[in-house]
Coordinates of C-alpha atoms in Angstrom, one line a residue:
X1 CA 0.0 0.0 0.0
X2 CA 1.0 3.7 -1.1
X3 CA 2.2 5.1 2.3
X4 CA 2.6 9.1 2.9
X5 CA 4.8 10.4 4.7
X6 CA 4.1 13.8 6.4
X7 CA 7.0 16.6 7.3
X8 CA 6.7 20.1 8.2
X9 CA 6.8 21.6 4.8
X10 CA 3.5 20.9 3.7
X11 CA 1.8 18.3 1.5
X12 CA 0.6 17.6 -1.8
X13 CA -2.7 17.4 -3.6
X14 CA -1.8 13.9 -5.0
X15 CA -1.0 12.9 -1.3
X16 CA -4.5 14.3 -0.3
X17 CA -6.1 12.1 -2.6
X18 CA -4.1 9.4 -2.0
X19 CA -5.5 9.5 1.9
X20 CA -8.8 10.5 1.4
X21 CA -9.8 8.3 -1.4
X22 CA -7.2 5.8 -1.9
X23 CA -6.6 5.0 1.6
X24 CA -3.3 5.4 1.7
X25 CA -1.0 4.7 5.0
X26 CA 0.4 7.7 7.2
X27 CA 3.4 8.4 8.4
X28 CA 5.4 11.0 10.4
X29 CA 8.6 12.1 9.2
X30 CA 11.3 12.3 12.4
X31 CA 11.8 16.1 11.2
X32 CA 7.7 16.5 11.8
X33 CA 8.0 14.8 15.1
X34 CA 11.2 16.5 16.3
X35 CA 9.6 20.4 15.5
X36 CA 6.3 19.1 17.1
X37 CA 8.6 18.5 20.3
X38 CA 10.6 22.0 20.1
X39 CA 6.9 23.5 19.6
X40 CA 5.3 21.9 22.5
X41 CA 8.7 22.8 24.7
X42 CA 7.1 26.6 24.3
X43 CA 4.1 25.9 25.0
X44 CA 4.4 23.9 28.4
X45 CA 7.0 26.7 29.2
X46 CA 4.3 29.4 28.8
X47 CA 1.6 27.4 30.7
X48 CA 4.2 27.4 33.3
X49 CA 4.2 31.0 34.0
X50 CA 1.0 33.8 35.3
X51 CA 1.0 35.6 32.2
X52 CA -2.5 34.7 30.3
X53 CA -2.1 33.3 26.6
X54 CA -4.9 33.2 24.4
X55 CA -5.2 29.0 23.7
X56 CA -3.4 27.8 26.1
X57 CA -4.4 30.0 29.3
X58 CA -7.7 31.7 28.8
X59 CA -10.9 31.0 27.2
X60 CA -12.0 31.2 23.6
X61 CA -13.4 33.4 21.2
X62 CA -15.6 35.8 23.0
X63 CA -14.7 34.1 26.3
X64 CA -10.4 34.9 25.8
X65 CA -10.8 37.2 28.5
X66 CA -11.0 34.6 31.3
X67 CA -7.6 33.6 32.6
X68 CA -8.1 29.4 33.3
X69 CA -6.2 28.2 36.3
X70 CA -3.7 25.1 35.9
X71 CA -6.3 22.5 37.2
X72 CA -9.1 23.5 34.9
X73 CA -6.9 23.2 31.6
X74 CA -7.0 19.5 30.9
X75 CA -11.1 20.3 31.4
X76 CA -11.1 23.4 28.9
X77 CA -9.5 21.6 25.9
X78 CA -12.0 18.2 26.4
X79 CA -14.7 20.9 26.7
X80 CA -14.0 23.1 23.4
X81 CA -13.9 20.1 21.7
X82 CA -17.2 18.5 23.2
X83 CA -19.0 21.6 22.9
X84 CA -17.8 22.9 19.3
X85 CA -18.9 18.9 17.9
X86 CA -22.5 20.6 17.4
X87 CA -22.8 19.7 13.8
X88 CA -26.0 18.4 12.1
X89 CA -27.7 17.3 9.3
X90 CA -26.6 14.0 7.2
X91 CA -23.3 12.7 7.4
X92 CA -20.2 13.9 5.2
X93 CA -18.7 11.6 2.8
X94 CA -15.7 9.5 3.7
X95 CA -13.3 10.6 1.4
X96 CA -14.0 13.9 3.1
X97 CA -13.6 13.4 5.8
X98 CA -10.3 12.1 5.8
X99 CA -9.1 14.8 4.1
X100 CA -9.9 16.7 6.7
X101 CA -8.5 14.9 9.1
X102 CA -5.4 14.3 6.8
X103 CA -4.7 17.8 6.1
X104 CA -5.0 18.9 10.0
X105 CA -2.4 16.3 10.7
X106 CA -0.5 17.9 8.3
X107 CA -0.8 21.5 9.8
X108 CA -0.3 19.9 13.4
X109 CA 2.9 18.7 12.1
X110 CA 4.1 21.9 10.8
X111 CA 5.6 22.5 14.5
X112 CA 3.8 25.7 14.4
X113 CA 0.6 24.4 16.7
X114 CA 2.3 23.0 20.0
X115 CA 0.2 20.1 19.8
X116 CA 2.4 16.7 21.0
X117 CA 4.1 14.2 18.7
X118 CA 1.7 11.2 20.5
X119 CA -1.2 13.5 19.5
X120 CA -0.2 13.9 15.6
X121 CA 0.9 10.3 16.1
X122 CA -2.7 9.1 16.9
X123 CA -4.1 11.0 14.2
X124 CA -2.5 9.2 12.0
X125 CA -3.0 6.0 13.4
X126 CA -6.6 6.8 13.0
X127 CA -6.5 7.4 9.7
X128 CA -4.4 4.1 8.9
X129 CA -7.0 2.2 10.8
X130 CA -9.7 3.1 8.4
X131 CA -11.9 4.8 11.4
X132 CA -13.9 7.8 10.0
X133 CA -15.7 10.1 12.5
X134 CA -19.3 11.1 11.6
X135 CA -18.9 14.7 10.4
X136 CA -22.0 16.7 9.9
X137 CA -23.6 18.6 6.5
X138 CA -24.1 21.7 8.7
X139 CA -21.6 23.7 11.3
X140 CA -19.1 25.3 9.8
X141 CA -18.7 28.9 9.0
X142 CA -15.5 28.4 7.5
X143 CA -14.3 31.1 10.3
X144 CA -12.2 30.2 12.5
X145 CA -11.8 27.3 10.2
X146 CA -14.4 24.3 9.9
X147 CA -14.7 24.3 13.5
X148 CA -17.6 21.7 14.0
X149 CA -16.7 18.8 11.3
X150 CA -13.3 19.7 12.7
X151 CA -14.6 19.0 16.6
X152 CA -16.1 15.7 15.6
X153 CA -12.7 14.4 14.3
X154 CA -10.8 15.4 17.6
X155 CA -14.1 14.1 19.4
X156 CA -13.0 10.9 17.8
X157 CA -9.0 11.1 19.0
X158 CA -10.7 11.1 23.0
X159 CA -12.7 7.9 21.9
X160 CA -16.0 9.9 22.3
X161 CA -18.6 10.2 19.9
X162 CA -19.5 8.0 16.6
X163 CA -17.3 7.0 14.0
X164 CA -17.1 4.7 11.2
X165 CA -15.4 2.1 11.3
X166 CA -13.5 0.1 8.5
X167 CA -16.3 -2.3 7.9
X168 CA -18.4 0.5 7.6
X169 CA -20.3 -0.1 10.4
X170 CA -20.7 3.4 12.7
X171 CA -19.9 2.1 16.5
X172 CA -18.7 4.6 19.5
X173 CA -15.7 5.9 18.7
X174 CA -13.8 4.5 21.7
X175 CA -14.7 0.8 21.1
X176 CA -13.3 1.0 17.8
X177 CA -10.1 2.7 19.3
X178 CA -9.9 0.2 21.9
X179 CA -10.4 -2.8 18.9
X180 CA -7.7 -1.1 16.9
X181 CA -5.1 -0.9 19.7
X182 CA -5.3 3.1 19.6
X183 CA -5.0 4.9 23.3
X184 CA -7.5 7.6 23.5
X185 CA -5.7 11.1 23.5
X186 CA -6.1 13.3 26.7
X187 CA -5.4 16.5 25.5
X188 CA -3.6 19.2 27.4
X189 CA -3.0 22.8 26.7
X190 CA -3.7 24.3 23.3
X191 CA -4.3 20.9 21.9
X192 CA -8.0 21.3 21.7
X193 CA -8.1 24.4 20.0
X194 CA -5.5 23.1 17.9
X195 CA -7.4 20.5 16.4
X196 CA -10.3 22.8 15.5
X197 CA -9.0 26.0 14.0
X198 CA -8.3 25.5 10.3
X199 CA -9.8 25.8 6.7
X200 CA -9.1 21.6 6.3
X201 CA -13.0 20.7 5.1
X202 CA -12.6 23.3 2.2
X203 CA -9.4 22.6 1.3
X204 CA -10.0 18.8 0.9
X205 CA -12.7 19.5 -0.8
X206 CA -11.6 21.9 -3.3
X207 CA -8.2 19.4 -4.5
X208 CA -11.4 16.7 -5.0
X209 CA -13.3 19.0 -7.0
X210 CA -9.7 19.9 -9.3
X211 CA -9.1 16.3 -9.7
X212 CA -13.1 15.6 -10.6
X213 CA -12.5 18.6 -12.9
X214 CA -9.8 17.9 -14.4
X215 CA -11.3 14.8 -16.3
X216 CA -14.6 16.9 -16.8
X217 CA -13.2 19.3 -18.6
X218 CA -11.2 16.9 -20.8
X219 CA -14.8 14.8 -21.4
X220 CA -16.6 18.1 -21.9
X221 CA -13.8 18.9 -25.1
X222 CA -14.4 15.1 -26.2
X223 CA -18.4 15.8 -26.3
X224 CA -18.1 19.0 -27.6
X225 CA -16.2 18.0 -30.6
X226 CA -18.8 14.8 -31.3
X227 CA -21.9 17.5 -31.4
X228 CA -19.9 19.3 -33.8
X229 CA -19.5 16.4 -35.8
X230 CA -23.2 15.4 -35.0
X231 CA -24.4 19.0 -36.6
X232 CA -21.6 18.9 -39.4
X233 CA -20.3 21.8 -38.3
X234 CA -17.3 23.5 -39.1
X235 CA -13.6 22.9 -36.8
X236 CA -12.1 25.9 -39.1
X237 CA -12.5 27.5 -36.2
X238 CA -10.1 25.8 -33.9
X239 CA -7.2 26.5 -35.8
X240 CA -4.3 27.3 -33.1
X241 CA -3.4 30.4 -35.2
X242 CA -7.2 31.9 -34.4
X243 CA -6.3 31.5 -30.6
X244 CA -3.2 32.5 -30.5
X245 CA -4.3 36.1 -31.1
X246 CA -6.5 35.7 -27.6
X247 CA -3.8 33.9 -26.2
X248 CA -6.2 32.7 -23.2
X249 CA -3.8 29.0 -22.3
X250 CA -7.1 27.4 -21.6
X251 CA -8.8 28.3 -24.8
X252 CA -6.2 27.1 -27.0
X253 CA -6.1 23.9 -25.0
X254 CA -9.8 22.9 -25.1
X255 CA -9.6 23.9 -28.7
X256 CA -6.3 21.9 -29.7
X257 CA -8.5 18.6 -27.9
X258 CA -11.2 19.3 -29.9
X259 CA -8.7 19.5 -32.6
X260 CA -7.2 16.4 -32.0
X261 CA -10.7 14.3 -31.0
X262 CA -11.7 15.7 -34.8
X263 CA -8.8 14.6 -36.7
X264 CA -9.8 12.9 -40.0
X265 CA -13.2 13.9 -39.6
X266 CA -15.7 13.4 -42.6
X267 CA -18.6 15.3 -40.5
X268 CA -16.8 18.4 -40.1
X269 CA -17.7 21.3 -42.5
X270 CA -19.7 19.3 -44.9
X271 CA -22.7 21.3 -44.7
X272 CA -20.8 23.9 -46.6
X273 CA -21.0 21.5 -50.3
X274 CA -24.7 21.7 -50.1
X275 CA -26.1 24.0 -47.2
X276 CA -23.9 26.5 -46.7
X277 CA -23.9 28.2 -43.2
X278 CA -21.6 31.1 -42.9
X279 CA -21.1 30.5 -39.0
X280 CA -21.8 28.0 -36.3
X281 CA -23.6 28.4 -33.5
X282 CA -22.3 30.3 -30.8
X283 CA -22.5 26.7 -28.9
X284 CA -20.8 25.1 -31.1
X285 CA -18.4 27.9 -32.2
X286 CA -17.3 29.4 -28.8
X287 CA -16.8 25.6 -27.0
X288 CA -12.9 26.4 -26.6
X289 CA -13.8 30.3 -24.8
X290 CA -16.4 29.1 -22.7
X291 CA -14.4 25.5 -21.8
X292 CA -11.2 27.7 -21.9
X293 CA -12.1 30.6 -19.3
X294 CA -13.2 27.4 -17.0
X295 CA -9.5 26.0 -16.9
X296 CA -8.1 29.3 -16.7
X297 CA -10.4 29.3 -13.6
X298 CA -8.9 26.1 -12.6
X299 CA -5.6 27.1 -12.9
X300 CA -6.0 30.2 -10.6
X301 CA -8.5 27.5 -7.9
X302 CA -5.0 25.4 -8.2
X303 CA -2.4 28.1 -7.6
X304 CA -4.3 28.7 -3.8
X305 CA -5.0 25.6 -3.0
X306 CA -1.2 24.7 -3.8
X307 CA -0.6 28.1 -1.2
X308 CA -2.7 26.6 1.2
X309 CA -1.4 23.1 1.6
X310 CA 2.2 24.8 2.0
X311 CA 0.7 26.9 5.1
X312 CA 0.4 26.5 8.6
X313 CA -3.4 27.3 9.6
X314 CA -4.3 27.4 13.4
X315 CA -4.7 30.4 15.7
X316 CA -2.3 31.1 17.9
X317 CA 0.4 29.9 16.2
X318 CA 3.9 29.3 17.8
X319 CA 6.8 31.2 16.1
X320 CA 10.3 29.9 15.2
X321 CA 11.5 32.4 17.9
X322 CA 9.0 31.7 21.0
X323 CA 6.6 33.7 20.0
X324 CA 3.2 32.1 20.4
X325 CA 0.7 34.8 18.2
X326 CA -2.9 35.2 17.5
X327 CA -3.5 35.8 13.7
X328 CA -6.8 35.7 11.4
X329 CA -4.3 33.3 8.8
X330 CA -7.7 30.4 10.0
X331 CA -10.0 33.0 7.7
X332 CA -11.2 31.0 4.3
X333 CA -11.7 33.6 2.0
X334 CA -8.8 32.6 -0.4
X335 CA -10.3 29.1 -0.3
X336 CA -14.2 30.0 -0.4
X337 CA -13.7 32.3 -3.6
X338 CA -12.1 30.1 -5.6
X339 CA -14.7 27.6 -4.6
X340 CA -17.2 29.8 -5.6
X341 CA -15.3 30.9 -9.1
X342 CA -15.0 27.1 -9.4
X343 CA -19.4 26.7 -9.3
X344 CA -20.2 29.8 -12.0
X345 CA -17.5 28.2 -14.1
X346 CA -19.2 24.3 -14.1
X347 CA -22.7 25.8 -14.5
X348 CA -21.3 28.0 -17.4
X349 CA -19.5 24.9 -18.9
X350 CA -23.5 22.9 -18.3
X351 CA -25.2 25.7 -19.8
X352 CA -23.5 25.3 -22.9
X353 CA -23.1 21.5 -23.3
X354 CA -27.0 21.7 -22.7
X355 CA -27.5 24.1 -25.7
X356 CA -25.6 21.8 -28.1
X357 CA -27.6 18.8 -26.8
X358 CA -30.9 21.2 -27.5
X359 CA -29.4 22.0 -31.2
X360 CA -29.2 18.6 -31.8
X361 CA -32.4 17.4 -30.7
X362 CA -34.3 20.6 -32.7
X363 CA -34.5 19.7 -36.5
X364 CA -35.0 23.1 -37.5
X365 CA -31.9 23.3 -36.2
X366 CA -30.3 20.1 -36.3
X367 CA -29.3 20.4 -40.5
X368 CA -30.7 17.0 -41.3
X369 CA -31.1 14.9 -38.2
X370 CA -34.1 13.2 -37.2
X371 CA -36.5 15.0 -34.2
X372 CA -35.5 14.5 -31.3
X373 CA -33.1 11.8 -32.8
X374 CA -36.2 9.8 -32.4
X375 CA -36.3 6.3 -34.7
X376 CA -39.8 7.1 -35.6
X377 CA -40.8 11.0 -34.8
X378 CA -44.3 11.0 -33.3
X379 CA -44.3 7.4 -32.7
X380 CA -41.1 7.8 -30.7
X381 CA -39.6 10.9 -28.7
X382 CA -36.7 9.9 -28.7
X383 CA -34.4 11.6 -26.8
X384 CA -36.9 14.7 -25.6
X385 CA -37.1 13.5 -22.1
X386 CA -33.4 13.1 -21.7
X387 CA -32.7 17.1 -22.1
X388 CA -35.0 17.8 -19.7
X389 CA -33.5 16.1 -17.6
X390 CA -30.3 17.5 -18.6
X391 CA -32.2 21.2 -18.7
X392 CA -33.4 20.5 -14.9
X393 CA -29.5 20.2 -13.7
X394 CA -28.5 22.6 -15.4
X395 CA -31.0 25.0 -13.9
X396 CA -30.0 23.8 -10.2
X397 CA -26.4 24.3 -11.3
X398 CA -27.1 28.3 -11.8
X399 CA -28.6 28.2 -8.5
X400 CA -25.5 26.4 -7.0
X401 CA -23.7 29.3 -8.8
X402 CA -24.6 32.4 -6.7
X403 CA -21.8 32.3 -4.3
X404 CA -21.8 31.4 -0.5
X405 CA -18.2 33.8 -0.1
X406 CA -20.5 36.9 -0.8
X407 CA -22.6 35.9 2.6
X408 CA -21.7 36.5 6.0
X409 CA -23.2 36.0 9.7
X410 CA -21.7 36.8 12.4
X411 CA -20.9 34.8 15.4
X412 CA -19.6 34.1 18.9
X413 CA -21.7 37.4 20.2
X414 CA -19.7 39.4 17.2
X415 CA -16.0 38.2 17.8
X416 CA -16.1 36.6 15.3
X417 CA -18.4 38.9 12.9
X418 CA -17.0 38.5 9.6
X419 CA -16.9 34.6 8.0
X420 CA -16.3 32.8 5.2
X421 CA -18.5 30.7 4.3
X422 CA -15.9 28.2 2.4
X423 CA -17.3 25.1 3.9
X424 CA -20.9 25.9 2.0
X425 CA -19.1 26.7 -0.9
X426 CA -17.6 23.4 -0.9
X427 CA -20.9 21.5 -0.3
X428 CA -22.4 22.8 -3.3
X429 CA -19.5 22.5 -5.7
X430 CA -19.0 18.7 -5.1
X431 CA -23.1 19.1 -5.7
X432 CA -22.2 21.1 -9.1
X433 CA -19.7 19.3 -10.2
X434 CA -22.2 15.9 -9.6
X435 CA -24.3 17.2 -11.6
X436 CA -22.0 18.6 -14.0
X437 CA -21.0 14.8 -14.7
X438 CA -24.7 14.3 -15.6
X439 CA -25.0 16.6 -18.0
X440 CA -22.1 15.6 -20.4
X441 CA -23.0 12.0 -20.0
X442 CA -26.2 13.2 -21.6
X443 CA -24.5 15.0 -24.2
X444 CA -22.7 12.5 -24.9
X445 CA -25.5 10.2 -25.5
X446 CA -26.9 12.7 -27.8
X447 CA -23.8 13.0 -29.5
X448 CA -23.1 9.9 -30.5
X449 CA -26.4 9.0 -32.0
X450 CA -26.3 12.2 -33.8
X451 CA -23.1 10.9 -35.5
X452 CA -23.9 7.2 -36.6
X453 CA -27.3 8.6 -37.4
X454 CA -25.1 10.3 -40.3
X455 CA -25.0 7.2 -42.8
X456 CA -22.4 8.0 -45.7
X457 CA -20.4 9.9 -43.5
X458 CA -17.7 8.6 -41.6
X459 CA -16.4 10.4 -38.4
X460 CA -12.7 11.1 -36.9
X461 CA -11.1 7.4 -35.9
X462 CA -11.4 9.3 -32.5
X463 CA -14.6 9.9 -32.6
X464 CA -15.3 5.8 -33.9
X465 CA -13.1 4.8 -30.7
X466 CA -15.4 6.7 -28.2
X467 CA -18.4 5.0 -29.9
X468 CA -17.2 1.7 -30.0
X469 CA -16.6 2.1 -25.9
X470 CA -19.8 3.7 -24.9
X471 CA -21.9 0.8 -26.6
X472 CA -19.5 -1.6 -24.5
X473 CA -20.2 -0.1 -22.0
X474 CA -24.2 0.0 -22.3
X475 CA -25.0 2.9 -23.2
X476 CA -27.7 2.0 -26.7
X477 CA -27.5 3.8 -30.0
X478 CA -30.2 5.1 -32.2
X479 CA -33.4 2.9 -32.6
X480 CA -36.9 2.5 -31.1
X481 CA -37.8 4.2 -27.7
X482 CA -36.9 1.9 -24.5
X483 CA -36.7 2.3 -20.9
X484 CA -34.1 5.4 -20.8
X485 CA -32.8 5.6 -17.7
X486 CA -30.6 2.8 -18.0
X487 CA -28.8 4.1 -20.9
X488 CA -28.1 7.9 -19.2
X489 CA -27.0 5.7 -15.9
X490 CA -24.9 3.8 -17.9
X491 CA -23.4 7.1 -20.1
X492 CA -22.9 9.0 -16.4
X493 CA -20.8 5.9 -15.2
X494 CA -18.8 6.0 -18.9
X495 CA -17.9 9.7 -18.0
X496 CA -17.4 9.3 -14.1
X497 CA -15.3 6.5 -14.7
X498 CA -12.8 8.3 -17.2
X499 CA -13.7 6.2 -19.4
X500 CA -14.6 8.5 -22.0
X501 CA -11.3 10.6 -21.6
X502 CA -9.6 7.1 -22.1
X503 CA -11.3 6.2 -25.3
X504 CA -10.7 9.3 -27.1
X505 CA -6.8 9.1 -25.8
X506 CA -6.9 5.5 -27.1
X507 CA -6.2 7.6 -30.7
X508 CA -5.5 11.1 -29.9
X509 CA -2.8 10.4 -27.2
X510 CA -2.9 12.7 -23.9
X511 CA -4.9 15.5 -24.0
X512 CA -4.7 18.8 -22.7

């Protein structure tokens, strides 16, 4: 098994997957245990002395003006953490929420928390044991951090509360710590608030929604390029010389995949011997803008959540030079935007893929095909059904689209009066980019009959290779109605799967 080890410098999004949805082994590195030692060193020597220290002498939040006495402490920590695990709603996915827990243990071992090496330690034997605490839809603010899915993972660390275990059977917490040979932690000064103060939920997330994108965007070029074929339109307008005069990097890459899927086409620009259309669609012709301003979107969602696995997130944070500070660096606005940019950009990219399916369904439209690609219109209708359905995701994507960053209420009687909102802007992406999946897997479908309903034409060896795997894989061509669900099931799994990315590559090589 794929083991990770974790230092003080950070971590990487291919290591964040590798945990959260691979279930890859943990490790500490002896540099990450030795500066969680020299960390804690500070922060025992400052509990030592009168002066009050925000986290590891007083209260919290609003209440950081009450100096805690030595006896109390042990009590504080176990009750921040008991009283901030106040989420509800359904239960966050596993891959979740071991990201979360994965990329606190990777801030904890930054030696900037003063949390113990045995603490970080049983983190990670948590994480290697395949328990998953239940984590909670609602509770975080995403200021200070993604305190309550946060508090149910350190809830789990003192074997209290629910958690999953391996089998996937949920079980108290501590029996499943007591079956895996994992001592319950008893945390001491700082520790609790350690545990809880960081943007972890929205940064997992966001790396999952990349990944997820990053085959989307590929699939969406793939189906974009088979409508074109489907409604012979013209690839003229990929040429690399037209977008090198917008030189936009995403642009010319979605339109050099098109490019590539369309090699050798017969489809492409044939309307022009006997129908002549002086421009495409908008559609059709603006696939590499529209798909291109996403990735550039992409790039720029990357580029922070790269900054952010490099940082050390908690509040107060010990210095190199004793110091133990408070800070607002726990804020998620840099991560809730790009989450945000990331949900206008999927239901943009929707939008359009929706249009092309509409174009090819619409015979005034369609130059040629069949209504509704249907086998017999009237007596069959064909694929009407399937672009509402398409139509009806596509309208909650929009809705997912207005941003959660733009919202604030404050909290902790106005200490903490200004939030992010990251942890909502999460939720929804993972919804959008669900749904996102949906609604090329019914392009596709729409697509690909369009094309072999072309007889006498041939399409791009690309093209053929995508066809040839989606009817492998299910996913029915054109003929009489039939019980249609199956099919679009069948089409979401072929793009979910990569599948569809890996057809196309089969003849085009890597795309972009």
């Amino acid at each position: 098994m794929h083991t990770v080890v974790v230092g003080t410098s950070g971590v990487t999004a291919s290591d964040v997957l590798a945990v959260a949805r691979d279930g890859a082994r943990v490790e500490l590195s002896a540099e990450a245990v030795a500066a969680l030692a020299a960390a804690r060193e500070i922060v025992d020597a400052l509990a030592a002395k009168p002066d009050p220290v925000y986290g590891v002498s007083t209260g919290f939040g609003a209440l950081a003006t009450r100096h805690i006495s030595t006896e109390l402490r042990a009590q504080l920590q176990r009750n921040i953490v008991r009283s901030h695990a106040a989420g509800m709603g359904p239960r966050v996915e596993r891959e979740v929420v071991r990201a979360l827990m994965f990329l606190r243990l990777k801030t904890v071992c930054s030696g900037h928390t003063g949390v113990r090496p045995e603490v970080a330690q049983t983190m990670a034997d948590v994480l290697n044991a395949g328990i998953t605490p239940v984590v909670h839809e609602y509770g975080s603010l995403g200021c200070s951090g993604d305190l309550a899915p946060l508090s149910h993972c350190a809830l789990t660390l003192m074997g209290e509360g629910d958690a999953e275990g391996p089998d996937g059977v949920v079980r108290p917490a501590g029996e499943l710590l007591a079956q895996h040979g994992i001592e319950a932690v008893e945390l001491r000064e700082k520790e609790g608030l350690a545990l809880l103060n960081g943007t972890d939920g929205m940064l997992g997330m966001l790396i999952m929604a990349l990944a997820d994108l990053d085959t989307l965007y590929k699939s969406a070029d793939i189906t974009a390029a088979l409508s074109m074929e489907g409604l012979l339109g013209t690839d003229k307008v990929l040429a690399p010389e037209l977008h090198a005069i917008r030189p936009h990097p995403g642009q010319a890459a979605s339109a050099a995949n098109m490019l590539a899927v369309l090699k050798d086409s017969q489809l492409t620009g044939h309307h022009q011997d006997d129908a002549p259309r002086v421009q495409d669609a908008y559609s059709v012709r603006c696939a590499p803008q529209v798909a291109g301003a996403g990735r550039d979107t992409m790039a720029h969602a990357r580029l922070v959540a790269e900054r952010e696995l490099a940082a050390a997130v908690d509040n107060p944070v010990v210095l190199p030079d004793g110091r133990v500070e408070s800070n607002g660096n726990f804020h998620g606005a840099p991560v809730a935007y790009v989450l945000d940019f990331l949900a206008i950009a999927a239901a943009d990219l929707a939008s359009i893929a929706e249009r092309r399916t509409d174009r090819l369904l619409d015979k005034n439209r369609s130059h040629g095909l069949p209504p509704f690609l249907a086998d017999d219109a009237g007596v069959d209708s064909g694929l009407m059904i399937a672009q509402y359905t398409q139509a009806a995701l596509v309208s909650e994507m929009k809705r997912l689209a207005v941003p959660a960053s733009a919202d604030s209420i404050p909290s902790s009687a106005m200490q903490e009066d200004h939030v992010s909102m990251g942890w909502s802007a999460a939720r929804k992406l993972r919804t959008a980019v669900d749904n996102l999946t949906r609604v090329v897997a019914v392009e596709l479908y729409a697509a690909t009959r369009a094309v072999e309903l072309r007889e006498g034409l041939t399409p791009a060896p690309a093209s053929r290779a995508v066809i040839e795997a989606v009817r492998k894989a299910g996913v029915q061509g054109p003929g009489p109605d039939r019980f249609l669900a199956p099919d679009l099931a069948a089409a979401d799994a072929f793009v979910r799967s990569g599948q569809l990315v890996a057809a196309a590559e089969s003849v085009t090589g890597p795309l972009q």
